[in-house]
mmCIF file of C-alpha atoms and ligand atoms in Angstrom:
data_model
loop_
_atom_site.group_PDB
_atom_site.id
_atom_site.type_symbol
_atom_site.label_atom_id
_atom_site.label_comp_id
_atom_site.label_asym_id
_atom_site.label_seq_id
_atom_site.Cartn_x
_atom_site.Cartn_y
_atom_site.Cartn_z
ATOM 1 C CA UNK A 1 -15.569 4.717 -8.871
ATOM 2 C CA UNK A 2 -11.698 4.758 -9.974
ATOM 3 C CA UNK A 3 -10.219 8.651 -9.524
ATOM 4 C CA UNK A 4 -8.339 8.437 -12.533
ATOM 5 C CA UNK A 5 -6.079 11.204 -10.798
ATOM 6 C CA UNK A 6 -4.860 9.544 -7.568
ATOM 7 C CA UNK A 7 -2.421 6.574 -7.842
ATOM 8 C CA UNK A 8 -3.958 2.941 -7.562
ATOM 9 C CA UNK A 9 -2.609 0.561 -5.096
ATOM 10 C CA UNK A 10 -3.821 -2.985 -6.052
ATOM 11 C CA UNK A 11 -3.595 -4.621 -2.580
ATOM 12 C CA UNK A 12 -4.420 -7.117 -0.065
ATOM 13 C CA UNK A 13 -3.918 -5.614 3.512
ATOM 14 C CA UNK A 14 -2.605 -8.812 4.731
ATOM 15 C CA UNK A 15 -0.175 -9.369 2.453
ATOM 16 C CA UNK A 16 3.452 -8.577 3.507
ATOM 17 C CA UNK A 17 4.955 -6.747 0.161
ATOM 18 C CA UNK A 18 1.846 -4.943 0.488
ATOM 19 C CA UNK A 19 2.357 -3.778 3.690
ATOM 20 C CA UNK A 20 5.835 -2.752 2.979
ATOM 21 C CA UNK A 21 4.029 -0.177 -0.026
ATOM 22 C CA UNK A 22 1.126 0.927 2.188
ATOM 23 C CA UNK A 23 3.572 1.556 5.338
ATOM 24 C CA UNK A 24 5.743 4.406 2.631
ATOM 25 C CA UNK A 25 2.286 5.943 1.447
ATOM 26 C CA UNK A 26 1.620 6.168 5.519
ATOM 27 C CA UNK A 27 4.601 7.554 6.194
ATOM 28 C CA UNK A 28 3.901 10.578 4.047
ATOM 29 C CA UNK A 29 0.270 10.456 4.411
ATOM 30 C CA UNK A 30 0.221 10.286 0.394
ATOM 31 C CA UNK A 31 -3.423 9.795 -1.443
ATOM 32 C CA UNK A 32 -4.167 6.904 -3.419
ATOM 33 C CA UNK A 33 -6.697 4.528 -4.125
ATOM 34 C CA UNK A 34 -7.014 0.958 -2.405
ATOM 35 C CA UNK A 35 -7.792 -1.358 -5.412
ATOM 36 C CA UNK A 36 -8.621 -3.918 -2.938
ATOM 37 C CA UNK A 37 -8.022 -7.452 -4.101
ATOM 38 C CA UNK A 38 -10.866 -8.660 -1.800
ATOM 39 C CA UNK A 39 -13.069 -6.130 -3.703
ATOM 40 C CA UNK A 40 -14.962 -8.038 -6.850
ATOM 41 C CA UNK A 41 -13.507 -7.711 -10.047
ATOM 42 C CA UNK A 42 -10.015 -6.231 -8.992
ATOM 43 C CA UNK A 43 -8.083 -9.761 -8.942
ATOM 44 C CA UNK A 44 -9.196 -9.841 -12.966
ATOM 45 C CA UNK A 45 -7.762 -6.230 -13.349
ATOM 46 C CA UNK A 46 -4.300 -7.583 -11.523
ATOM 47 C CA UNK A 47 -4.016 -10.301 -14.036
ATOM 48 C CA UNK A 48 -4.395 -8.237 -17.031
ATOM 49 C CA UNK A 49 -1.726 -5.620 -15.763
ATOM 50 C CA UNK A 50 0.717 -8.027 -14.759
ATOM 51 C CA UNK A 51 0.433 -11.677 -15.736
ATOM 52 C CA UNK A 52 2.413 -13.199 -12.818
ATOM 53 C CA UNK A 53 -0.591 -11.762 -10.838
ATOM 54 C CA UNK A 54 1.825 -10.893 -7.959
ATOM 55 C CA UNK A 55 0.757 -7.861 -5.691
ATOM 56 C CA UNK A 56 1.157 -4.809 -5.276
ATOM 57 C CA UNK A 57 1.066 -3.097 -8.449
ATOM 58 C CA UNK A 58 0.819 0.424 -8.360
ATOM 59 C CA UNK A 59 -0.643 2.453 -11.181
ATOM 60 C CA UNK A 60 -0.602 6.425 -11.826
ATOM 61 C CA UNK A 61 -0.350 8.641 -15.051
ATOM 62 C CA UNK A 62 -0.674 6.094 -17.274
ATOM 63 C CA UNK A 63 2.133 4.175 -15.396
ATOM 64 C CA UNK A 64 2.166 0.487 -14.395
ATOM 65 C CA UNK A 65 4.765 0.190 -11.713
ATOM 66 C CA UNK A 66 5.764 -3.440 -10.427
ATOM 67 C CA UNK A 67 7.505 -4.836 -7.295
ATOM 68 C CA UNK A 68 7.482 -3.325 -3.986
ATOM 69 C CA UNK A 69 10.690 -1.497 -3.812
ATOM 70 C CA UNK A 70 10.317 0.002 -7.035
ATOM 71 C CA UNK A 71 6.860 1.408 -6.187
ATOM 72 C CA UNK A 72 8.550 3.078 -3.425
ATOM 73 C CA UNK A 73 11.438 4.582 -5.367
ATOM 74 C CA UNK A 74 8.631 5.338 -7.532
ATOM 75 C CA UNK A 75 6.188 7.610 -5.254
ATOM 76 C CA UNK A 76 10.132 9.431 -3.762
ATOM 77 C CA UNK A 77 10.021 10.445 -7.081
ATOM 78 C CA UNK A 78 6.545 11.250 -7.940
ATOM 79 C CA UNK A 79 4.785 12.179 -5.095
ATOM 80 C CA UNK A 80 7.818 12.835 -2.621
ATOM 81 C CA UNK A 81 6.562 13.676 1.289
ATOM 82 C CA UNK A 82 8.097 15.323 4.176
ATOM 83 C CA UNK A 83 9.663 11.532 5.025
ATOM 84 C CA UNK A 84 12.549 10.913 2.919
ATOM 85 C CA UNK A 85 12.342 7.082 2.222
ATOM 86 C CA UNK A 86 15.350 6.981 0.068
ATOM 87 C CA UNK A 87 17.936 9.503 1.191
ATOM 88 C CA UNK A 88 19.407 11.963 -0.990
ATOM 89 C CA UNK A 89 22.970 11.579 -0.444
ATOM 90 C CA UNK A 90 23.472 8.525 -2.395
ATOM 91 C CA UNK A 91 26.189 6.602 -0.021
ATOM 92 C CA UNK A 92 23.693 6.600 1.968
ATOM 93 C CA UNK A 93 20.862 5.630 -0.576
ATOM 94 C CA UNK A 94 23.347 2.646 -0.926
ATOM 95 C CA UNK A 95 22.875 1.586 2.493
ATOM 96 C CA UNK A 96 19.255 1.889 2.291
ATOM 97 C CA UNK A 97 19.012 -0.081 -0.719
ATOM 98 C CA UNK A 98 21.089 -2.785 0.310
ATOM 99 C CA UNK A 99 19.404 -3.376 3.399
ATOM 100 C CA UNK A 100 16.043 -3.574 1.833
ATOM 101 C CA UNK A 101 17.581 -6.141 -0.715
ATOM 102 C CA UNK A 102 18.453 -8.157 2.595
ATOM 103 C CA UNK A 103 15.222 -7.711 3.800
ATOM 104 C CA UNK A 104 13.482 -9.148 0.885
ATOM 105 C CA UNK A 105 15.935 -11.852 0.362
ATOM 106 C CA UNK A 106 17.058 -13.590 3.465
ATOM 107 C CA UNK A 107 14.204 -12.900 5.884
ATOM 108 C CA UNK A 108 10.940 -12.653 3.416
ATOM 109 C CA UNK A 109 11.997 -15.211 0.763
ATOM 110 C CA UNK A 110 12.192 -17.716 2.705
ATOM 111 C CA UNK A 111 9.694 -16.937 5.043
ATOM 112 C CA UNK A 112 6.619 -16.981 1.784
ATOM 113 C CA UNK A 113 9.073 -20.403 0.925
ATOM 114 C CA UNK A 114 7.510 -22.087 4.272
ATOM 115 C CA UNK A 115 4.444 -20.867 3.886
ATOM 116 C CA UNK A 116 4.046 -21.442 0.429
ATOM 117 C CA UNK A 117 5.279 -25.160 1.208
ATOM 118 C CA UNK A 118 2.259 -25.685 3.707
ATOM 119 C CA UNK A 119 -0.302 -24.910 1.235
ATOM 120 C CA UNK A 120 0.640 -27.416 -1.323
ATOM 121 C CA UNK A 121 -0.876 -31.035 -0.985
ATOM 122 C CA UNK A 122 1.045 -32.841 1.239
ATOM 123 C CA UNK A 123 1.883 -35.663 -1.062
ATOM 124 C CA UNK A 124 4.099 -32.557 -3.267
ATOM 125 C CA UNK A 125 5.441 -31.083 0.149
ATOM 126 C CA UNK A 126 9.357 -30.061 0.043
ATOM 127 C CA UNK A 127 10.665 -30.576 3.839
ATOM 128 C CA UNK A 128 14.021 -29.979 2.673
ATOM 129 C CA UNK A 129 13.633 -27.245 1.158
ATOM 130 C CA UNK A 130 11.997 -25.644 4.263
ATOM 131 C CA UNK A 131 14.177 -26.783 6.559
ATOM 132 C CA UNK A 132 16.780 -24.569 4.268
ATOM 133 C CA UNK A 133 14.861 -21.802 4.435
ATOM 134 C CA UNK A 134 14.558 -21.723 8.510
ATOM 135 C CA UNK A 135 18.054 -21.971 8.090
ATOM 136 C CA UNK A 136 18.731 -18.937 6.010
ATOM 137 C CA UNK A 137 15.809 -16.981 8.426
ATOM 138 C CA UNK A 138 18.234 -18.179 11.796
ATOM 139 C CA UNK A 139 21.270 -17.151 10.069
ATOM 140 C CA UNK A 140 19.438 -13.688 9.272
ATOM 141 C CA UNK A 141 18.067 -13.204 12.552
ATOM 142 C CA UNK A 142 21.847 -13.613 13.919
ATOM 143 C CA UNK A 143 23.654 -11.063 11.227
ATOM 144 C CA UNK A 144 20.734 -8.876 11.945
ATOM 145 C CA UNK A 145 20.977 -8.728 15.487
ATOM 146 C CA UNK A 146 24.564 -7.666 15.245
ATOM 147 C CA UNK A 147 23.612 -5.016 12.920
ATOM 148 C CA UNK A 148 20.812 -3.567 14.878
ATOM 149 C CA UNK A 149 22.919 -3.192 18.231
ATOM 150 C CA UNK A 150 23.317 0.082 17.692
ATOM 151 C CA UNK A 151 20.927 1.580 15.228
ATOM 152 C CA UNK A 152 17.610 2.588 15.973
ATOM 153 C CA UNK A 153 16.243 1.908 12.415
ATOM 154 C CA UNK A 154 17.940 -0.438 9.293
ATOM 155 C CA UNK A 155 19.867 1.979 7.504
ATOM 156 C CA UNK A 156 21.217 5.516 8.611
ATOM 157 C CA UNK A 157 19.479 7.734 11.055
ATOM 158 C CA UNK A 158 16.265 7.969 9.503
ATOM 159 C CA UNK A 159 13.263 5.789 8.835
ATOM 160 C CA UNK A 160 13.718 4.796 5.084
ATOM 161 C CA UNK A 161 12.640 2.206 2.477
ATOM 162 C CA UNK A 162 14.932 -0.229 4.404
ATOM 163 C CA UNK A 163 12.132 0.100 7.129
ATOM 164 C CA UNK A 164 9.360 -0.590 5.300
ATOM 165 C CA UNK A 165 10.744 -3.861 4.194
ATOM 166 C CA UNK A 166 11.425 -4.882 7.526
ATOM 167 C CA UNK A 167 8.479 -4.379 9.636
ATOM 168 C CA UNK A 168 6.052 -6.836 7.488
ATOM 169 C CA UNK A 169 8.899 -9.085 6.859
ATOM 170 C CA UNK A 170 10.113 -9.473 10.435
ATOM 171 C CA UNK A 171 6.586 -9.155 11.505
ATOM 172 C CA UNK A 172 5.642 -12.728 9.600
ATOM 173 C CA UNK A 173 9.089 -14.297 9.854
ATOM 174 C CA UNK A 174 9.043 -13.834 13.963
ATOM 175 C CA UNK A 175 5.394 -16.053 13.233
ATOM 176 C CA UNK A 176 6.997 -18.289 11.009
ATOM 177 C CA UNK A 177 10.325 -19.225 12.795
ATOM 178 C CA UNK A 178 10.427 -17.659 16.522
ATOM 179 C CA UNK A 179 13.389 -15.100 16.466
ATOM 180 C CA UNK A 180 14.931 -16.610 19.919
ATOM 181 C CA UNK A 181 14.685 -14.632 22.889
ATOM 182 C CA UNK A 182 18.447 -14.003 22.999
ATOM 183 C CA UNK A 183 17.965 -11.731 20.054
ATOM 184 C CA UNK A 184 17.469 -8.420 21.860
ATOM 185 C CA UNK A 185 18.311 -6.091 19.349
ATOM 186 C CA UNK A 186 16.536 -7.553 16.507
ATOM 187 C CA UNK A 187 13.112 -8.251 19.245
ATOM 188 C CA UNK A 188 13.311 -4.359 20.117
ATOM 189 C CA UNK A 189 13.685 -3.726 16.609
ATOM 190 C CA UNK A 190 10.747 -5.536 15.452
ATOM 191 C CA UNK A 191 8.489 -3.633 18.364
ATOM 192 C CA UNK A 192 9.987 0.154 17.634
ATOM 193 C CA UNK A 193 8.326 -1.287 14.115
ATOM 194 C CA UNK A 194 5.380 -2.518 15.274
ATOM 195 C CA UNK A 195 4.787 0.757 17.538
ATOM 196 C CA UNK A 196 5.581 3.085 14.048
ATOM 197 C CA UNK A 197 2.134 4.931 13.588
ATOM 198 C CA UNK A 198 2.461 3.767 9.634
ATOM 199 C CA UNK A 199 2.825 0.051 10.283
ATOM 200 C CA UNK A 200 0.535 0.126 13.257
ATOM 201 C CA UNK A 201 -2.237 0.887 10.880
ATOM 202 C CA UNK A 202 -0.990 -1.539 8.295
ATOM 203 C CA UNK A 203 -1.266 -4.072 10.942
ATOM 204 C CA UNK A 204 -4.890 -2.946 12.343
ATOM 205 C CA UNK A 205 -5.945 -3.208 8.687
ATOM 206 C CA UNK A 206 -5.012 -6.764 8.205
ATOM 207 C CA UNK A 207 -5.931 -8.189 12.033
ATOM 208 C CA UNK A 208 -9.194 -9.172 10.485
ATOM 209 C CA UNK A 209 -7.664 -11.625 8.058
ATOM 210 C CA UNK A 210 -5.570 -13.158 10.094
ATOM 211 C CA UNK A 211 -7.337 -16.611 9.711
ATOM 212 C CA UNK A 212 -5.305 -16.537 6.088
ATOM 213 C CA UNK A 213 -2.217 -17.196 7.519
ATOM 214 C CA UNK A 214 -1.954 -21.051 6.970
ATOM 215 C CA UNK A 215 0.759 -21.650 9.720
ATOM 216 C CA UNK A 216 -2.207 -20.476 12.154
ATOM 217 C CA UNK A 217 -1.611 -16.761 13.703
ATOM 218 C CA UNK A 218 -0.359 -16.828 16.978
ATOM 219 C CA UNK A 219 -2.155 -14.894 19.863
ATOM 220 C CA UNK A 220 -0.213 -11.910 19.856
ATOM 221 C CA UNK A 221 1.564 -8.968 18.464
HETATM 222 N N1 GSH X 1 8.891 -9.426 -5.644
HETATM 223 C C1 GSH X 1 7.529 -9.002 -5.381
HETATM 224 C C2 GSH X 1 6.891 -10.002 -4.453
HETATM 225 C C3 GSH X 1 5.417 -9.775 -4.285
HETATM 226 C C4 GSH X 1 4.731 -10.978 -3.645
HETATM 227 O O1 GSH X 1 5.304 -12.067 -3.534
HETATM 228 N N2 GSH X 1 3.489 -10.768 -3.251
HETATM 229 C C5 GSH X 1 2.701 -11.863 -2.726
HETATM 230 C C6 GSH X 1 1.794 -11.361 -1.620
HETATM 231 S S1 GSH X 1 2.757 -10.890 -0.189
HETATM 232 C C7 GSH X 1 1.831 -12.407 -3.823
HETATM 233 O O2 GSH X 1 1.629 -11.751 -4.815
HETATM 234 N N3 GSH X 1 1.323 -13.618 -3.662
HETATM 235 C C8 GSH X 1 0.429 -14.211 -4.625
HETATM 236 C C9 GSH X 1 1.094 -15.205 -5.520
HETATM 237 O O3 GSH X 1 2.235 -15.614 -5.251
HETATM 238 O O4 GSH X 1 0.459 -15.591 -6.514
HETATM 239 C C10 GSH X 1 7.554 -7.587 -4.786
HETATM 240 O O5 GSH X 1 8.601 -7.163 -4.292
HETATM 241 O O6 GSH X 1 6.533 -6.876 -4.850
#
């Protein structure tokens, strides 16, 4: 039964830009709905709201909101909690913003790049192009570690929007192409992520799919 007054998350828990949503409505323990896409029914609802059928999609007064990022600048302005995901002074909003673009670009575009490369048929497989995009993840991992060497979190002093990004992006890239060992900063990063109440749960909630990840999900984290 849809509450036609609480926003409605369509969703997979194991899905990274998903995760990066779920993690912001954590932070601020916000109410919604879980239009699960495992749930009958609901994948047929995501097509008719937005034909590229790409997840999440958020939905509230009357409002169809696309693409991860904006759904988040979407419930700071909406349904704004006691975590400020996006900060108010806007040189820092800058900041933010730019380091969630970086997130999204150079660590999960081409990590969904390799994956999506291993579950096409073989014969249609693009090894070049994957062997770019472990390029562009190494060349991340480096800049990043630099950058993190002396911040606790992405952007600024707080947890923000930059955060949410990173957590499920690092999360699947470290499973994708090992962040070496030598990265310190970027390794203690990804753990003061993975220890975050918010993404913990994400995390718990998608353990039991873990057999979806076509690379084959290592035995940890
Ligand atoms: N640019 C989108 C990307 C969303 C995205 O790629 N979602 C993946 C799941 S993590 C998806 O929809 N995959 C299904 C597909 O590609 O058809 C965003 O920021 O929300």
């Amino acid at each position: 039964m849809i509450d036609p007054n609480l926003p409605q998350l369509y969703a997979h828990p194991f899905s990274s830009y998903c995760q990066k949503v779920l993690v912001a409505l954590y932070e601020n323990g916000t109410p919604f709905e879980y239009r699960s896409l495992e749930s009958p029914g609901v994948p047929e609802e995501l097509s008719a709201l937005w034909p590229m059928k790409r997840f999440p999609v958020l939905v509230d007064a009357g409002r169809t909101v696309l693409e991860a990022t904006s759904i988040i600048e979407y419930l700071a302005v909406r349904h704004p909690g006691p975590v400020r995901l996006i900060p108010t002074d806007a040189g820092a909003a800058v900041e933010v913003r730019m380091m969630d673009r970086v997130f999204d670009n150079y660590v999960s575009t081409p990590q969904q790049k390799i994956v999506a490369d291993r579950l096409r048929p073989e014969t249609v497989r693009d090894p070049h192009g994957v062997a770019e995009a472990r390029v562009v993840l190494a060349t991340a991992y480096a800049w990043l570690d630099k950058v993190m060497a002396n911040r606790e979190w992405a952007a600024g002093d707080g947890f923000s929007l930059a955060d949410c990004a990173a957590a499920p992006f690092l999360f699947y890239a470290d499973w994708t192409e090992r962040i070496d060992p030598a990265f310190t900063n970027l390794l203690d990063y990804r753990r003061r992520l993975l220890a975050r109440p918010s993404f913990a749960r994400a995390v718990e909630e998608a353990r039991p799919y873990r057999d979806y990840f076509p690379l084959g999900a290592p035995d940890r984290d």
